[in-house]
Short mmCIF file of C-alpha atoms in Angstrom, two decimals:
data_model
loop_
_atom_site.label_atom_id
_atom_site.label_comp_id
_atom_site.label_asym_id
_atom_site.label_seq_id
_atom_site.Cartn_x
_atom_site.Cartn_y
_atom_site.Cartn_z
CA UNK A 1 -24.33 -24.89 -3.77
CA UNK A 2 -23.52 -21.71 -6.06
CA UNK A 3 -21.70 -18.88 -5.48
CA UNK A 4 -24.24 -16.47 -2.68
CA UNK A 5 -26.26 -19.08 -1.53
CA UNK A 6 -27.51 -18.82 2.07
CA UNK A 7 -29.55 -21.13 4.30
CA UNK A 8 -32.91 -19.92 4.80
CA UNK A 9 -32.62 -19.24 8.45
CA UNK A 10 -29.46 -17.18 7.88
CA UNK A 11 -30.96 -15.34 5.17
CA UNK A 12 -34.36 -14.53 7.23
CA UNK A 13 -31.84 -13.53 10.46
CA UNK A 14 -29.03 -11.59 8.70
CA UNK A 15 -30.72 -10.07 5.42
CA UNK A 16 -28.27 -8.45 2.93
CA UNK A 17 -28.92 -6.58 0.01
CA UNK A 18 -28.81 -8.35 -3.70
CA UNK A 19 -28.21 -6.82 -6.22
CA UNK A 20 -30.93 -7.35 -8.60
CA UNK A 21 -29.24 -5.78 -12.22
CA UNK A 22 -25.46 -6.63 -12.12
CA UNK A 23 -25.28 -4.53 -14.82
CA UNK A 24 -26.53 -1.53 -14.10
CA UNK A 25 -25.97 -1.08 -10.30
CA UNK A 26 -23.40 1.70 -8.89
CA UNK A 27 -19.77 0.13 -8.59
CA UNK A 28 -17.39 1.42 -6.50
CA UNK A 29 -15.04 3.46 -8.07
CA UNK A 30 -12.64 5.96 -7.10
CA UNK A 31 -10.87 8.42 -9.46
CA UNK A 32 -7.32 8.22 -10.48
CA UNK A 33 -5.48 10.29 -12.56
CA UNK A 34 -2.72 8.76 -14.96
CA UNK A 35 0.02 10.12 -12.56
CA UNK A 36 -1.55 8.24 -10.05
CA UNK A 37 -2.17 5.05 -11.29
CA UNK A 38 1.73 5.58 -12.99
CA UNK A 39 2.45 5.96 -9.30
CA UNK A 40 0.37 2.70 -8.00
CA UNK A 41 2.19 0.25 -10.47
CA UNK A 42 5.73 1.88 -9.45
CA UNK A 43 4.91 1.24 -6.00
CA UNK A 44 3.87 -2.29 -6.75
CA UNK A 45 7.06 -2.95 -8.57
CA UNK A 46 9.34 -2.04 -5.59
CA UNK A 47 7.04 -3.47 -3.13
CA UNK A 48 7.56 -6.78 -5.15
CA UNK A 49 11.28 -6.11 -5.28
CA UNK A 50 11.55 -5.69 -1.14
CA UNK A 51 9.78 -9.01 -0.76
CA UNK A 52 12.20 -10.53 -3.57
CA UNK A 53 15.19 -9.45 -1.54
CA UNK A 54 13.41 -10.35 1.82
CA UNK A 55 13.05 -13.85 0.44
CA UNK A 56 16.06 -14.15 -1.23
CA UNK A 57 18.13 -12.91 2.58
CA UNK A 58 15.46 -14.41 4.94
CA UNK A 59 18.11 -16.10 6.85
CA UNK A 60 20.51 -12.94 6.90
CA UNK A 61 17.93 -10.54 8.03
CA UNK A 62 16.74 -12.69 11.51
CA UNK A 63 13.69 -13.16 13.01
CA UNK A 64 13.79 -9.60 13.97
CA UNK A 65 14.79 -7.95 11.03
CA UNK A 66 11.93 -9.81 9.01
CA UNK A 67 9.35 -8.39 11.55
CA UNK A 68 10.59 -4.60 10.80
CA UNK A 69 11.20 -5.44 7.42
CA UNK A 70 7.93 -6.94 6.40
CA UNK A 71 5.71 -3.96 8.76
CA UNK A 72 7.76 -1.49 6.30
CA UNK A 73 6.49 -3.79 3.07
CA UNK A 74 2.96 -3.92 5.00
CA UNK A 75 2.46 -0.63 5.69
CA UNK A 76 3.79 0.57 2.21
CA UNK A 77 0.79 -1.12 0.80
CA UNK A 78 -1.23 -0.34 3.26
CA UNK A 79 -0.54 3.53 2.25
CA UNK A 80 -0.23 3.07 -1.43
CA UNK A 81 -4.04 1.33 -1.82
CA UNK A 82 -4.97 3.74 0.89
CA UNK A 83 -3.97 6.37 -1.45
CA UNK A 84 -5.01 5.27 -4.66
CA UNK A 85 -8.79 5.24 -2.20
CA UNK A 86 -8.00 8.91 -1.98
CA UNK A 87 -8.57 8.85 1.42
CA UNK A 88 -7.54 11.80 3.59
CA UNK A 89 -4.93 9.86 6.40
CA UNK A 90 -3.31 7.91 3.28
CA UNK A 91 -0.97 11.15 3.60
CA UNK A 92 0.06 10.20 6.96
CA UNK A 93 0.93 6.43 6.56
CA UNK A 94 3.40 7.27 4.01
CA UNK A 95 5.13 10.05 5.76
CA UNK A 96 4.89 7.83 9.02
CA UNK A 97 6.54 5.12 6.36
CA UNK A 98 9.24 6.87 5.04
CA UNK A 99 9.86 8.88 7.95
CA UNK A 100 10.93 4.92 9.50
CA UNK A 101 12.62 3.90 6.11
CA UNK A 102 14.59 6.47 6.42
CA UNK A 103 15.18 6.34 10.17
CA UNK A 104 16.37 2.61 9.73
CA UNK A 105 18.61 3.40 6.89
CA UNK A 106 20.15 6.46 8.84
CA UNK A 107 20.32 4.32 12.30
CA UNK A 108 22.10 1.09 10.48
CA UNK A 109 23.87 2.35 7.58
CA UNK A 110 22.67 -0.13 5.44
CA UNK A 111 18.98 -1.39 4.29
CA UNK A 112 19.29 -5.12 5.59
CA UNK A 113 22.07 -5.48 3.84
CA UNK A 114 21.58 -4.34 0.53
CA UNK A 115 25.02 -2.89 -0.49
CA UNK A 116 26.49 -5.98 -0.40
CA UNK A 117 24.53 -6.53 -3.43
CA UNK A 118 23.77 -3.27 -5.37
CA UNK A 119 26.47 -0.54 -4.69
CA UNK A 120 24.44 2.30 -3.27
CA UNK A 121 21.50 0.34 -2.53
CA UNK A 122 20.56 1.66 0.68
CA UNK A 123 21.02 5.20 -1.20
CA UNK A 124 18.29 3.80 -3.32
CA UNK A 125 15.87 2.80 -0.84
CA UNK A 126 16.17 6.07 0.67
CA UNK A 127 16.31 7.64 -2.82
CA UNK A 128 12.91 5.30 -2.73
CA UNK A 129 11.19 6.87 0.79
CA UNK A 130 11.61 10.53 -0.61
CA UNK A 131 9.56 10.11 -3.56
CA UNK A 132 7.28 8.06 -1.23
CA UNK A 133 7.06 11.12 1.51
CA UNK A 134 6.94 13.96 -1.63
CA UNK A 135 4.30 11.40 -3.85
CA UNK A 136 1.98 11.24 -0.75
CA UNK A 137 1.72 15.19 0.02
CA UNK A 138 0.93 15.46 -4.01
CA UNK A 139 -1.63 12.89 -4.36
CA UNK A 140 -3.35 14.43 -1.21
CA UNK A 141 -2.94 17.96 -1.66
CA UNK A 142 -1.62 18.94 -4.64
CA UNK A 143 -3.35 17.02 -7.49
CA UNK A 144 -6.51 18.51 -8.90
CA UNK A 145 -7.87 16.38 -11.09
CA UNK A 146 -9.13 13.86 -8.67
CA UNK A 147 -11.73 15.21 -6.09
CA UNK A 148 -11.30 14.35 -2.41
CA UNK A 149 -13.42 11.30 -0.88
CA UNK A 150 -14.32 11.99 2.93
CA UNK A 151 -16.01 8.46 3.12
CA UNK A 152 -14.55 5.81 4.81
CA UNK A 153 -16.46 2.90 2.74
#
């Protein structure tokens, strides 16, 4: 069957709405300034460079290290999207995330191991949490080209 077909029973018992015009309905769209979306894509790029060196270590790291490690990469997207949603608490997942990179880094010495490969590397990663803590209080409070959302759609 195509793509949105329902039985007729589940149709008749759990109606949704179609959308009639696909091209002139309301998407959903949130604003983003260029700083912003500069912003989104660096985020993306280290998030992709933390699962790189997660894969590349898996073994090093442990079962438990991979746990704390990959909550870290999840919650960094979590905040980053959450952000780019301009939603109000997308200011307190970051500082609650780089608040615990930094913590781990501070607490170990080391990010999992990293300066064994990149001299400095946990200096980097922190280096990394501060603009994430500092970019998180902009894009919520400071930025005024991009209005405020209170929904939580």
């Amino acid at each position: 069957m195509p793509t949105g077909w329902r039985p007729d029973d589940v149709k008749e018992k759990y109606p949704i709405a179609i959308i009639e015009d696909v091209y002139g309905f309301t998407r959903y769209e949130t604003p983003a300034s260029t700083a912003l979306k500069v912003y989104a894509v660096f985020q993306m790029l280290v998030t992709t460079g933390f699962i790189w060196f997660m894969f590349y270590n898996f073994s090093a790291i442990g079962p438990k290290g991979l746990l704390l490690f990959g909550f870290v990469v999840f919650t960094g997207v979590y905040g980053y999207t959450t952000l780019m949603d301009r939603k109000e608490y997308a200011v307190y997942i970051e500082l609650f995330r780089g608040v615990l990179g930094l913590a781990l880094i501070s607490f170990t010495g080391d990010w999992f191991g990293l300066d064994s490969y990149v001299p400095f590397g946990s200096w980097l990663v922190a280096l990394y949490f501060l603009i994430s803590l500092f970019s998180g209080i902009y894009f919520t409070y400071f930025e005024a080209s991009a209005p405020k959302r209170n929904t939580w759609a």
